[in-house]
Amino acid sequence: MDSEALRKYSALHPKPAGLTLQYGTAGFRSKAEQLDHIVFRMGLLAVLRSKAVAATIGIMVTASHNPEEDNGVKLVDPLGEMLHPSWEEYATQLANAEEQELQKVITEICQKAAVNLHKDASVFIGRDTRPSSEKLSQSVIDGIQVLGGQYHDYGLVTTPQLHYMVCCQNTQGQYGKATLEGYYEKLSKAFMELIKQSTKSHCSGESQRHLKIDCANGIGALKLSEMKPYFPQEVLIHIYNDGTKEKLNHLCGADFVKVHQKPPRGLDMKPNEKCCSFDGDADRIVYYYEDTAGHFHLIDGDKIATLISIFLKELLAKVKQDFKMAVVQTAYANGNSTRYLEETLKVPVHCVKTGVKHLHHKAQEFDVGVYFEANGHGTVLFSKAAETKIRQLVKEEKDDEKREAAKMLENMIDLINQTVGDAVSDMLVIEAILALKGLTVQQWDALYADLPNRLLKVQVADRRVIDTTDAERRALTPPGLQDKIDALVKKYKLSRAFVRPSGTEDVVRIYAEADTQENADALAHEVSLAVFHLAGGKGAPPK
C-alpha cells in the first residue's frame, strides 16, 4: 500500500470534524456536502472487498427516494446482492476513522478479513441523476485508484442495473451481458416472448395496454426512454416526471404516493387509467388508479406479490414438478394480503424482520421465493435446481401444455431481476401477467380489500429501550408494553398492532390495522400513548 498516495489523496477528501455516519441497509445517506470523504473511503473499501472475494464489486452513488439535496453510497456484492453484514461494520469503521488513523484501519480490515493486497481488484461504478452524484463518483474513483484497483464507470444507471451488471460480470456472462444493451435486450426479449403467448389466450383491449409512469424526476425516466426502441409497437408507455422540469422526488415517486395515498404531481389521471410510480433510483414500484367516483386506489407491494404469486402458482401446477413456493413478507404487510395468500391461494407465507436483506435471505430457501415490501421493493428468486429443471423441460418436454407452461416460467426467470427489486423489470412482469390473464387494473385491485391501517411514530429519548421478537411483531421490552398492546388490540375487530424502533433515529414506529379506518386510527393512537408512557417519550404526549 502506497502510504504517501493515501495521505495525499485522503487530504483532498477531508473528514468534517465530529461527523459520524452508520452503514445501514441503504448504505450511507446524508446531505450531499457531508459525503465526499465517505465516498472516497468506500472506493478504498470496494477495492479491499474485491481483493478479499476475488470478484468484481459494485458501488452505487444514490440516495434513492430521499430529497434531491441528499446523496448516498452503497456497495454491491459479487452476485448482485447487498454488502455482507460483517463488511457493513468495516464500512462504518473506515468512514468514521480520523485521517491519521486511515492506514491503520485499512491494515486492520486486511488482517480481519484476510485481504491479500497483491491481488487484483475490479469495481463497477454507477450513479443517479442528482446534481451532486457526478462529483461524488469522481471521489469514488480516487479511492479505487489509490489502492491500485481497476474500475469501469457505467455513469448514469438505475440501482438495479448496476446490481445486474455486477452479477453478469461475476457469472462470466451466464446471467447476461454486463452492458446496458445486454440488460435491455434480455428483458425486452423475455417480455416479448411472454406477450406473444398472450395473444393465444386473450386479446386484451387497447386501453389496457396504456400505462402512465411517474419516474420521480429521476434516473428511471432516462433509462426507460433508452429502452423504448427495444419494445414492439403494442407497448404503450407514457413517461411523466422525466426530470427536465422539476426536482427529484419532489411531490412524486413511489414513496410519496405510498405514504400520502394520493397521485403524484405532474401526472394527469383520468378515471380508471392504469398508472404507476418508480422511486428516485428505480428499485421500487407501486401502481394506482382513480375510480369514476374520484377515489384513489393504491396497489402496493403486497398486491404486486399476490398477482405474481397467482400467476406463478398456476404455471407451477401445470409443469407438475415438486417445487416449493413461498411468499416472504414483513410485519407491515396488510393482514388481508396474508389471509388471501394463505387461505385462498394456499401459498405458505413467512414473516421476517423489516429490511430487504432479511426478505432476500429467506426467499433463497425456496425453489420459488416471492418477496415484496409493502413500499413496492421486491422480486422473485428461483433456486438453481428449479431454474435448471425448467430450462430442461422447455427443451425436452413432449406434452404441449407442460412445455408451454415451462416456456412461460423460463421467460419469467429471464424477465425478473433476481439480484434486487427493479422497477423496470417488475413493471414488465406485471404488464405481462395482466395481459396474459386479461385482467384490468380494477380486477387486480379487487382480489382483496386492504384492511384500513395507520402508521405513526413517537419520539423517544433512546430507541434501544424497545426490543422485539417474532419478526418484530412482539415487544420484549420495556416490561408491560406488549401486555398493554394485546389488551388494546382486543378492543377492535380484525385488528393487530406492533411497535419497532427505527433503524436510523430515536423514534418508535407504530403500525395498526382494524376493520374500519376510524378503529385503525384509534388503535394506533392508543398504542402510541402506551409507547410514550412506557418507553420514555419525548416532548408532549401524542395528540
Coordinates of C-alpha atoms in Angstrom, one line a residue:
M1 CA 0.0 0.0 0.0
D2 CA 1.4 3.4 -1.0
S3 CA 1.0 5.3 2.2
E4 CA 2.2 8.6 0.6
A5 CA -0.5 8.4 -2.1
L6 CA -3.1 7.5 0.6
R7 CA -2.1 10.5 2.7
K8 CA -2.1 12.9 -0.2
Y9 CA -5.5 11.8 -1.6
S10 CA -7.1 11.5 1.8
A11 CA -6.2 15.1 2.4
L12 CA -8.1 16.0 -0.7
H13 CA -11.2 14.4 0.7
P14 CA -11.1 15.5 4.4
K15 CA -13.5 14.2 7.0
P16 CA -15.5 17.0 8.7
A17 CA -14.8 17.2 12.4
G18 CA -17.3 15.4 14.7
L19 CA -19.3 13.7 11.9
T20 CA -20.1 10.0 12.4
L21 CA -22.3 8.0 10.0
Q22 CA -23.5 4.5 10.1
Y23 CA -23.6 2.0 7.1
G24 CA -27.2 0.6 7.1
T25 CA -29.5 -1.3 4.8
A26 CA -29.3 1.7 2.3
G27 CA -25.6 2.1 2.8
F28 CA -24.6 5.7 3.8
R29 CA -27.1 8.5 3.4
S30 CA -26.7 12.2 4.3
K31 CA -26.7 15.7 3.0
A32 CA -24.5 15.6 -0.2
E33 CA -21.9 18.0 1.1
Q34 CA -21.1 15.7 4.0
L35 CA -20.3 12.7 1.8
D36 CA -17.1 13.4 -0.1
H37 CA -14.8 11.7 2.4
I38 CA -17.2 8.8 2.8
V39 CA -17.4 8.0 -1.0
F40 CA -13.6 8.3 -1.3
R41 CA -13.3 5.8 1.5
M42 CA -15.9 3.5 0.0
G43 CA -13.8 3.5 -3.1
L44 CA -11.0 2.2 -0.9
L45 CA -13.3 -0.4 0.8
A46 CA -14.6 -1.7 -2.6
V47 CA -11.1 -2.5 -3.6
L48 CA -10.4 -4.3 -0.3
R49 CA -13.7 -6.3 -0.7
S50 CA -12.9 -7.1 -4.3
K51 CA -9.4 -8.4 -3.3
A52 CA -11.0 -10.4 -0.5
V53 CA -13.5 -12.3 -2.6
A54 CA -11.6 -12.2 -5.9
A55 CA -14.6 -10.8 -7.8
T56 CA -15.9 -7.5 -9.1
I57 CA -17.7 -5.3 -6.6
G58 CA -20.3 -2.6 -7.4
I59 CA -20.5 0.9 -5.9
M60 CA -23.7 3.0 -6.4
V61 CA -23.9 6.7 -5.7
T62 CA -27.6 7.4 -4.9
A63 CA -30.0 8.3 -2.1
S64 CA -33.0 6.6 -3.7
H65 CA -36.2 8.3 -2.6
N66 CA -34.6 11.0 -0.4
P67 CA -34.8 14.7 -1.3
E68 CA -32.5 15.9 -4.1
E69 CA -30.0 17.6 -1.8
D70 CA -29.2 14.3 -0.1
N71 CA -27.0 11.7 -1.5
G72 CA -25.6 8.3 -0.5
V73 CA -23.4 5.4 -1.4
K74 CA -23.8 1.6 -1.2
L75 CA -21.7 -1.4 -2.2
V76 CA -22.9 -4.4 -4.2
D77 CA -21.5 -7.9 -3.6
P78 CA -20.5 -10.3 -6.3
L79 CA -23.8 -11.9 -7.2
G80 CA -25.6 -8.5 -7.2
E81 CA -26.6 -8.9 -3.5
M82 CA -26.2 -6.4 -0.7
L83 CA -22.9 -6.0 1.1
H84 CA -22.1 -8.8 3.6
P85 CA -23.1 -7.7 7.2
S86 CA -19.5 -8.2 8.5
W87 CA -18.3 -5.7 5.9
E88 CA -21.0 -3.2 6.9
E89 CA -19.0 -2.9 10.2
Y90 CA -15.8 -2.3 8.3
A91 CA -17.5 0.3 6.2
T92 CA -18.6 2.2 9.3
Q93 CA -15.1 1.9 10.9
L94 CA -13.4 3.2 7.7
A95 CA -15.9 6.0 7.2
N96 CA -15.5 7.4 10.8
A97 CA -11.7 6.9 11.2
E98 CA -9.7 10.1 11.7
E99 CA -7.4 11.0 8.9
Q100 CA -4.2 9.9 10.6
E101 CA -5.7 6.5 11.5
L102 CA -6.8 5.7 8.0
Q103 CA -3.9 3.5 7.1
K104 CA -4.1 1.6 10.4
V105 CA -7.8 0.9 9.9
I106 CA -7.2 -0.4 6.4
T107 CA -4.4 -2.7 7.7
E108 CA -6.8 -4.0 10.5
I109 CA -9.5 -4.7 7.9
C110 CA -7.0 -6.6 5.8
Q111 CA -6.0 -8.7 8.8
K112 CA -9.5 -9.5 10.0
A113 CA -10.8 -10.3 6.5
A114 CA -7.7 -12.0 5.2
V115 CA -7.3 -9.5 2.3
N116 CA -4.2 -10.0 0.2
L117 CA -3.2 -6.5 -1.1
H118 CA -1.2 -8.0 -4.0
K119 CA -4.4 -9.5 -5.6
D120 CA -6.2 -7.7 -8.5
A121 CA -9.3 -5.7 -7.8
S122 CA -12.2 -4.6 -10.0
V123 CA -15.0 -2.2 -9.3
F124 CA -18.1 -1.2 -11.3
I125 CA -19.5 2.3 -10.5
G126 CA -22.9 3.7 -11.2
R127 CA -24.7 6.9 -10.2
D128 CA -28.2 8.5 -10.2
T129 CA -29.2 11.9 -11.6
R130 CA -28.6 14.1 -8.5
P131 CA -26.6 17.3 -9.2
S132 CA -24.0 16.0 -6.6
S133 CA -23.6 12.5 -8.0
E134 CA -21.0 13.1 -10.7
K135 CA -18.5 14.8 -8.4
L136 CA -19.0 12.1 -5.7
S137 CA -18.4 9.3 -8.2
Q138 CA -15.1 11.0 -9.1
S139 CA -14.2 10.8 -5.5
V140 CA -15.0 7.1 -5.5
I141 CA -12.6 6.7 -8.4
D142 CA -9.9 8.5 -6.4
G143 CA -10.3 5.9 -3.7
I144 CA -10.2 3.0 -6.1
Q145 CA -7.0 4.2 -7.8
V146 CA -5.1 4.9 -4.6
L147 CA -5.3 1.2 -3.8
G148 CA -4.5 0.2 -7.4
G149 CA -7.9 -1.1 -8.3
Q150 CA -9.3 -1.3 -11.9
Y151 CA -12.8 0.2 -12.5
H152 CA -15.5 0.6 -15.1
D153 CA -17.7 3.7 -14.7
Y154 CA -21.2 3.0 -16.1
G155 CA -22.2 6.6 -15.4
L156 CA -25.9 7.2 -15.1
V157 CA -27.8 3.9 -14.3
T158 CA -30.6 2.7 -12.1
T159 CA -29.5 1.0 -8.9
P160 CA -30.9 -2.4 -10.2
Q161 CA -29.0 -2.0 -13.4
L162 CA -25.7 -1.8 -11.5
H163 CA -26.6 -4.9 -9.4
Y164 CA -27.4 -6.7 -12.7
M165 CA -24.0 -5.7 -14.3
V166 CA -22.1 -6.9 -11.3
C167 CA -23.9 -10.3 -11.3
C168 CA -23.3 -10.7 -15.1
Q169 CA -19.6 -10.0 -14.7
N170 CA -19.1 -12.4 -11.9
T171 CA -21.1 -15.3 -13.5
Q172 CA -18.9 -14.9 -16.6
G173 CA -22.0 -13.8 -18.6
Q174 CA -24.2 -16.6 -17.5
Y175 CA -26.7 -14.2 -16.0
G176 CA -26.4 -11.9 -19.1
K177 CA -24.2 -9.4 -20.8
A178 CA -22.7 -6.8 -18.5
T179 CA -23.8 -3.8 -20.6
L180 CA -26.9 -1.6 -20.8
E181 CA -27.7 -3.1 -24.2
G182 CA -27.4 -6.5 -22.7
Y183 CA -29.9 -5.6 -20.0
Y184 CA -32.4 -4.0 -22.4
E185 CA -32.1 -7.0 -24.8
K186 CA -32.5 -9.7 -22.2
L187 CA -35.6 -8.0 -20.6
S188 CA -37.3 -7.0 -23.8
K189 CA -36.8 -10.4 -25.4
A190 CA -38.3 -12.2 -22.4
F191 CA -41.2 -9.7 -22.3
M192 CA -42.0 -10.1 -26.0
E193 CA -41.9 -13.9 -25.8
L194 CA -44.4 -13.7 -22.9
I195 CA -46.7 -11.2 -24.6
K196 CA -46.6 -13.3 -27.8
Q197 CA -48.1 -16.1 -25.7
S198 CA -50.8 -13.8 -24.5
T199 CA -52.3 -13.3 -28.0
K200 CA -53.2 -17.0 -27.8
S201 CA -55.0 -16.6 -24.5
H202 CA -56.9 -13.3 -24.7
C203 CA -56.8 -10.2 -26.8
S204 CA -56.7 -7.6 -24.1
G205 CA -58.2 -4.3 -25.2
E206 CA -56.1 -1.4 -26.4
S207 CA -56.9 0.8 -23.4
Q208 CA -55.5 -1.9 -21.0
R209 CA -52.1 -1.6 -22.7
H210 CA -51.7 2.0 -21.9
L211 CA -49.6 2.8 -18.9
K212 CA -48.7 6.2 -17.4
I213 CA -45.4 6.1 -15.5
D214 CA -44.3 8.7 -12.9
C215 CA -40.5 8.4 -12.9
A216 CA -40.0 10.6 -9.8
N217 CA -37.9 13.1 -11.9
G218 CA -35.1 10.6 -11.7
I219 CA -32.9 8.1 -13.5
G220 CA -35.9 5.8 -14.3
A221 CA -37.1 8.3 -17.0
L222 CA -33.7 8.3 -18.7
K223 CA -33.3 4.6 -18.8
L224 CA -36.9 3.9 -19.8
S225 CA -36.6 6.2 -22.7
E226 CA -33.4 4.4 -23.8
M227 CA -35.3 1.1 -23.6
K228 CA -38.3 2.2 -25.6
P229 CA -36.8 1.3 -29.0
Y230 CA -36.4 -2.3 -27.8
F231 CA -40.2 -2.7 -27.4
P232 CA -42.7 -3.6 -30.0
Q233 CA -45.5 -1.1 -31.0
E234 CA -48.0 -2.8 -28.7
V235 CA -46.3 -1.4 -25.6
L236 CA -47.8 2.0 -24.9
I237 CA -45.8 3.6 -22.1
H238 CA -46.2 7.3 -21.3
I239 CA -43.4 8.8 -19.2
Y240 CA -44.2 11.6 -16.7
N241 CA -41.9 13.5 -14.3
D242 CA -38.9 12.9 -16.5
G243 CA -36.6 15.3 -14.6
T244 CA -36.5 18.0 -17.2
K245 CA -38.6 20.5 -15.3
E246 CA -39.0 19.5 -11.6
K247 CA -36.9 18.3 -8.7
L248 CA -36.1 14.7 -8.0
N249 CA -38.7 13.0 -5.7
H250 CA -40.5 16.3 -5.1
L251 CA -44.2 15.5 -4.5
C252 CA -43.8 12.5 -6.8
G253 CA -42.3 9.0 -6.9
A254 CA -43.3 5.7 -5.3
D255 CA -42.5 6.7 -1.8
F256 CA -44.6 9.9 -2.0
V257 CA -47.6 8.0 -3.5
K258 CA -47.4 5.2 -0.9
V259 CA -47.0 7.5 2.1
H260 CA -49.6 10.1 1.1
Q261 CA -52.0 7.8 -0.7
K262 CA -52.5 10.3 -3.5
P263 CA -51.4 10.7 -7.1
P264 CA -48.1 12.4 -7.8
R265 CA -47.8 16.0 -9.1
G266 CA -47.2 16.2 -12.8
L267 CA -49.3 13.2 -13.9
D268 CA -52.9 13.9 -15.1
M269 CA -55.0 10.9 -14.1
K270 CA -58.3 10.2 -15.9
P271 CA -60.8 7.8 -14.3
N272 CA -59.8 4.1 -14.4
E273 CA -56.4 4.8 -16.1
K274 CA -53.6 2.5 -15.1
C275 CA -50.7 4.4 -13.6
C276 CA -47.5 3.5 -11.7
S277 CA -44.7 5.3 -9.9
F278 CA -41.0 4.5 -9.7
D279 CA -38.8 5.8 -6.8
G280 CA -35.8 8.0 -7.4
D281 CA -33.3 5.2 -8.3
A282 CA -35.9 2.9 -9.8
D283 CA -35.8 0.0 -7.4
R284 CA -39.4 0.4 -6.1
I285 CA -42.7 0.5 -7.9
V286 CA -46.4 1.0 -6.9
Y287 CA -49.5 1.0 -9.1
Y288 CA -52.7 3.0 -8.7
Y289 CA -55.8 4.4 -10.4
E290 CA -58.7 6.7 -9.7
D291 CA -62.2 5.3 -10.0
T292 CA -65.1 7.1 -11.6
A293 CA -66.2 8.5 -8.2
G294 CA -62.7 10.1 -7.9
H295 CA -61.5 7.7 -5.2
F296 CA -57.8 6.9 -5.3
H297 CA -56.8 3.3 -5.2
L298 CA -53.2 2.3 -4.3
I299 CA -51.9 -1.1 -5.4
D300 CA -48.8 -1.6 -3.2
G301 CA -46.1 -4.3 -2.9
D302 CA -48.4 -6.7 -1.1
K303 CA -50.8 -6.7 -4.1
I304 CA -48.0 -7.0 -6.6
A305 CA -46.6 -10.0 -4.7
T306 CA -50.1 -11.5 -4.8
L307 CA -50.6 -11.0 -8.5
I308 CA -47.2 -12.6 -9.3
S309 CA -47.9 -15.5 -6.9
I310 CA -51.2 -16.3 -8.6
F311 CA -49.5 -16.4 -12.0
L312 CA -46.5 -18.5 -10.8
K313 CA -48.7 -20.9 -8.8
E314 CA -50.8 -21.7 -11.9
L315 CA -47.7 -22.3 -14.1
L316 CA -46.1 -24.5 -11.4
A317 CA -49.2 -26.6 -11.2
K318 CA -49.1 -27.1 -15.0
V319 CA -45.4 -28.2 -15.1
K320 CA -46.2 -30.8 -12.3
Q321 CA -42.9 -30.6 -10.6
D322 CA -42.5 -30.7 -6.9
F323 CA -41.3 -27.1 -6.5
K324 CA -41.6 -25.4 -3.1
M325 CA -43.0 -21.9 -3.5
A326 CA -43.5 -19.3 -0.7
V327 CA -44.1 -15.6 -0.2
V328 CA -42.0 -13.6 2.2
Q329 CA -43.4 -10.5 3.9
T330 CA -42.7 -8.2 6.8
A331 CA -45.0 -7.3 9.7
Y332 CA -46.0 -4.2 7.6
A333 CA -47.8 -6.4 5.0
N334 CA -51.5 -5.8 5.1
G335 CA -53.3 -8.5 7.1
N336 CA -55.8 -9.2 4.3
S337 CA -52.9 -9.9 1.8
T338 CA -51.6 -12.5 4.2
R339 CA -55.0 -14.0 4.6
Y340 CA -55.7 -14.1 0.9
L341 CA -52.3 -15.8 0.1
E342 CA -52.6 -18.4 2.9
E343 CA -56.4 -19.2 2.8
T344 CA -57.4 -18.6 -0.8
L345 CA -54.2 -19.2 -2.8
K346 CA -52.9 -21.8 -0.3
V347 CA -49.4 -20.4 -0.6
P348 CA -47.1 -20.5 2.5
V349 CA -46.3 -17.1 3.9
H350 CA -43.2 -16.3 6.0
C351 CA -42.8 -13.2 8.0
V352 CA -39.3 -11.7 8.6
K353 CA -37.8 -8.6 10.1
T354 CA -38.0 -5.3 8.2
G355 CA -35.2 -4.8 5.6
V356 CA -34.6 -6.1 2.1
K357 CA -31.7 -8.3 3.2
H358 CA -33.9 -10.3 5.6
L359 CA -36.5 -10.9 2.9
H360 CA -34.0 -11.8 0.2
H361 CA -32.2 -14.2 2.6
K362 CA -35.5 -16.0 3.5
A363 CA -36.7 -16.2 -0.1
Q364 CA -33.5 -18.1 -1.0
E365 CA -34.7 -21.1 1.0
F366 CA -37.4 -22.0 -1.6
D367 CA -37.5 -23.1 -5.2
V368 CA -39.6 -20.1 -6.0
G369 CA -39.4 -17.3 -3.4
V370 CA -41.6 -14.2 -3.9
Y371 CA -40.8 -11.2 -1.7
F372 CA -42.1 -7.6 -1.7
E373 CA -42.1 -5.0 0.9
A374 CA -45.4 -3.0 1.1
N375 CA -43.4 0.0 -0.2
G376 CA -43.0 -1.7 -3.6
H377 CA -39.5 -3.1 -3.4
G378 CA -39.3 -6.7 -4.3
T379 CA -38.6 -9.5 -6.7
V380 CA -38.7 -13.3 -7.2
L381 CA -35.9 -15.8 -6.6
F382 CA -35.6 -19.1 -8.4
S383 CA -33.4 -21.8 -7.0
K384 CA -30.6 -23.1 -9.3
A385 CA -32.3 -26.6 -9.3
A386 CA -35.7 -25.2 -10.3
E387 CA -34.2 -23.0 -13.0
T388 CA -32.2 -25.9 -14.4
K389 CA -35.3 -28.2 -14.4
I390 CA -37.5 -25.5 -16.0
R391 CA -35.0 -24.9 -18.8
Q392 CA -34.7 -28.6 -19.4
L393 CA -38.4 -29.1 -19.7
V394 CA -38.6 -26.3 -22.4
K395 CA -36.1 -28.3 -24.4
E396 CA -37.3 -31.9 -23.7
E397 CA -40.9 -32.0 -22.6
K398 CA -43.2 -33.8 -25.1
D399 CA -46.5 -32.7 -23.6
D400 CA -47.6 -29.4 -25.2
E401 CA -49.3 -27.9 -22.1
K402 CA -46.4 -28.7 -19.8
R403 CA -43.8 -27.4 -22.3
E404 CA -45.8 -24.1 -22.9
A405 CA -46.0 -23.5 -19.1
A406 CA -42.3 -24.3 -18.7
K407 CA -41.6 -21.8 -21.5
M408 CA -43.6 -19.1 -19.7
L409 CA -41.7 -19.8 -16.5
E410 CA -38.4 -19.6 -18.4
N411 CA -39.3 -16.2 -19.7
M412 CA -40.4 -15.1 -16.2
I413 CA -36.9 -16.2 -14.9
D414 CA -35.3 -14.0 -17.6
L415 CA -37.6 -11.0 -17.1
I416 CA -37.3 -10.8 -13.4
N417 CA -34.1 -9.1 -12.0
Q418 CA -33.3 -11.7 -9.3
T419 CA -30.5 -9.6 -7.8
V420 CA -32.7 -6.9 -6.3
G421 CA -36.1 -5.1 -6.6
D422 CA -36.1 -3.4 -10.0
A423 CA -39.0 -1.1 -11.0
V424 CA -38.5 -1.5 -14.8
S425 CA -38.3 -5.3 -14.6
D426 CA -41.2 -5.5 -12.1
M427 CA -43.3 -3.3 -14.3
L428 CA -42.8 -5.5 -17.3
V429 CA -43.6 -8.6 -15.2
I430 CA -46.8 -7.0 -14.0
E431 CA -47.8 -5.8 -17.5
A432 CA -47.1 -9.3 -19.0
I433 CA -49.2 -11.0 -16.3
L434 CA -52.2 -8.6 -16.7
A435 CA -52.1 -9.1 -20.5
L436 CA -51.8 -12.9 -20.2
K437 CA -54.6 -13.2 -17.7
G438 CA -56.7 -10.5 -19.4
L439 CA -57.0 -8.5 -16.2
T440 CA -57.8 -4.8 -15.8
V441 CA -56.2 -2.9 -13.0
Q442 CA -59.6 -2.7 -11.3
Q443 CA -59.9 -6.5 -11.3
W444 CA -56.4 -6.9 -9.9
D445 CA -57.2 -4.4 -7.2
A446 CA -60.4 -6.4 -6.3
L447 CA -58.6 -9.6 -5.4
Y448 CA -58.9 -8.5 -1.8
A449 CA -59.7 -5.3 0.1
D450 CA -56.8 -3.9 2.2
L451 CA -57.6 -3.6 5.9
P452 CA -57.6 0.1 7.0
N453 CA -54.3 0.9 8.7
R454 CA -52.3 3.7 10.2
L455 CA -48.6 4.3 10.6
L456 CA -47.4 6.7 13.4
K457 CA -44.1 7.5 15.1
V458 CA -43.3 8.6 18.6
Q459 CA -40.1 10.4 19.6
V460 CA -38.3 8.7 22.4
A461 CA -35.1 9.5 24.4
D462 CA -33.5 6.3 23.4
R463 CA -34.9 3.9 20.8
R464 CA -32.9 1.0 22.2
V465 CA -35.3 0.6 25.2
I466 CA -37.6 -1.3 22.7
D467 CA -36.5 -4.8 21.9
T468 CA -38.7 -7.0 19.7
T469 CA -39.1 -10.7 18.8
D470 CA -41.2 -12.8 16.4
A471 CA -40.1 -10.8 13.3
E472 CA -40.7 -7.5 15.1
R473 CA -44.4 -8.4 15.8
R474 CA -44.0 -8.5 19.6
A475 CA -42.2 -6.2 22.0
L476 CA -40.0 -7.9 24.7
T477 CA -39.0 -4.6 26.4
P478 CA -39.9 -2.3 28.1
P479 CA -41.8 -4.6 30.6
G480 CA -45.6 -4.3 30.3
L481 CA -45.7 -2.7 26.8
Q482 CA -46.7 -5.9 24.9
D483 CA -49.4 -6.7 27.5
K484 CA -50.8 -3.2 27.1
I485 CA -50.8 -3.6 23.2
D486 CA -52.5 -7.0 23.5
A487 CA -55.3 -5.5 25.6
L488 CA -55.8 -2.6 23.2
V489 CA -55.9 -4.9 20.2
K490 CA -58.7 -7.0 21.8
K491 CA -61.0 -3.9 21.7
Y492 CA -61.3 -3.9 17.9
K493 CA -62.3 -6.3 15.1
L494 CA -59.8 -7.8 12.7
S495 CA -57.1 -5.8 14.4
R496 CA -53.4 -6.1 15.1
A497 CA -50.7 -3.6 16.1
F498 CA -46.9 -3.7 16.6
V499 CA -44.1 -1.3 17.5
R500 CA -40.5 -1.3 16.4
P501 CA -37.5 1.0 16.9
S502 CA -36.4 3.0 13.8
G503 CA -33.1 1.9 12.3
T504 CA -31.9 5.4 11.9
E505 CA -33.3 7.9 14.5
D506 CA -34.7 7.9 18.1
V507 CA -38.3 7.2 17.1
V508 CA -40.5 4.2 17.6
R509 CA -42.7 3.3 14.6
I510 CA -46.2 2.1 15.2
Y511 CA -48.4 0.2 12.9
A512 CA -52.1 -0.6 13.5
E513 CA -54.9 -2.1 11.4
A514 CA -58.5 -2.8 12.1
D515 CA -61.9 -3.3 10.4
T516 CA -62.5 0.5 9.9
Q517 CA -60.2 3.4 9.3
E518 CA -61.7 5.1 12.5
N519 CA -60.7 2.0 14.5
A520 CA -57.3 1.7 13.0
D521 CA -56.6 5.4 13.8
A522 CA -57.9 5.0 17.4
L523 CA -55.8 1.8 18.0
A524 CA -52.7 3.4 16.5
H525 CA -53.2 6.5 18.8
E526 CA -53.8 4.4 21.9
V527 CA -50.7 2.3 21.2
S528 CA -48.6 5.5 20.6
L529 CA -49.7 6.7 24.0
A530 CA -48.6 3.4 25.6
V531 CA -45.2 3.7 23.9
F532 CA -44.9 7.3 25.0
H533 CA -45.6 6.5 28.7
L534 CA -43.7 3.2 28.9
A535 CA -40.8 3.8 26.6
G536 CA -39.6 7.2 27.5
G537 CA -41.4 9.5 25.1
K538 CA -40.0 13.0 24.4
G539 CA -41.9 16.3 24.3
A540 CA -45.7 16.4 24.5
P541 CA -47.8 13.1 24.5
P542 CA -49.2 12.2 21.1
K543 CA -52.4 14.1 20.2

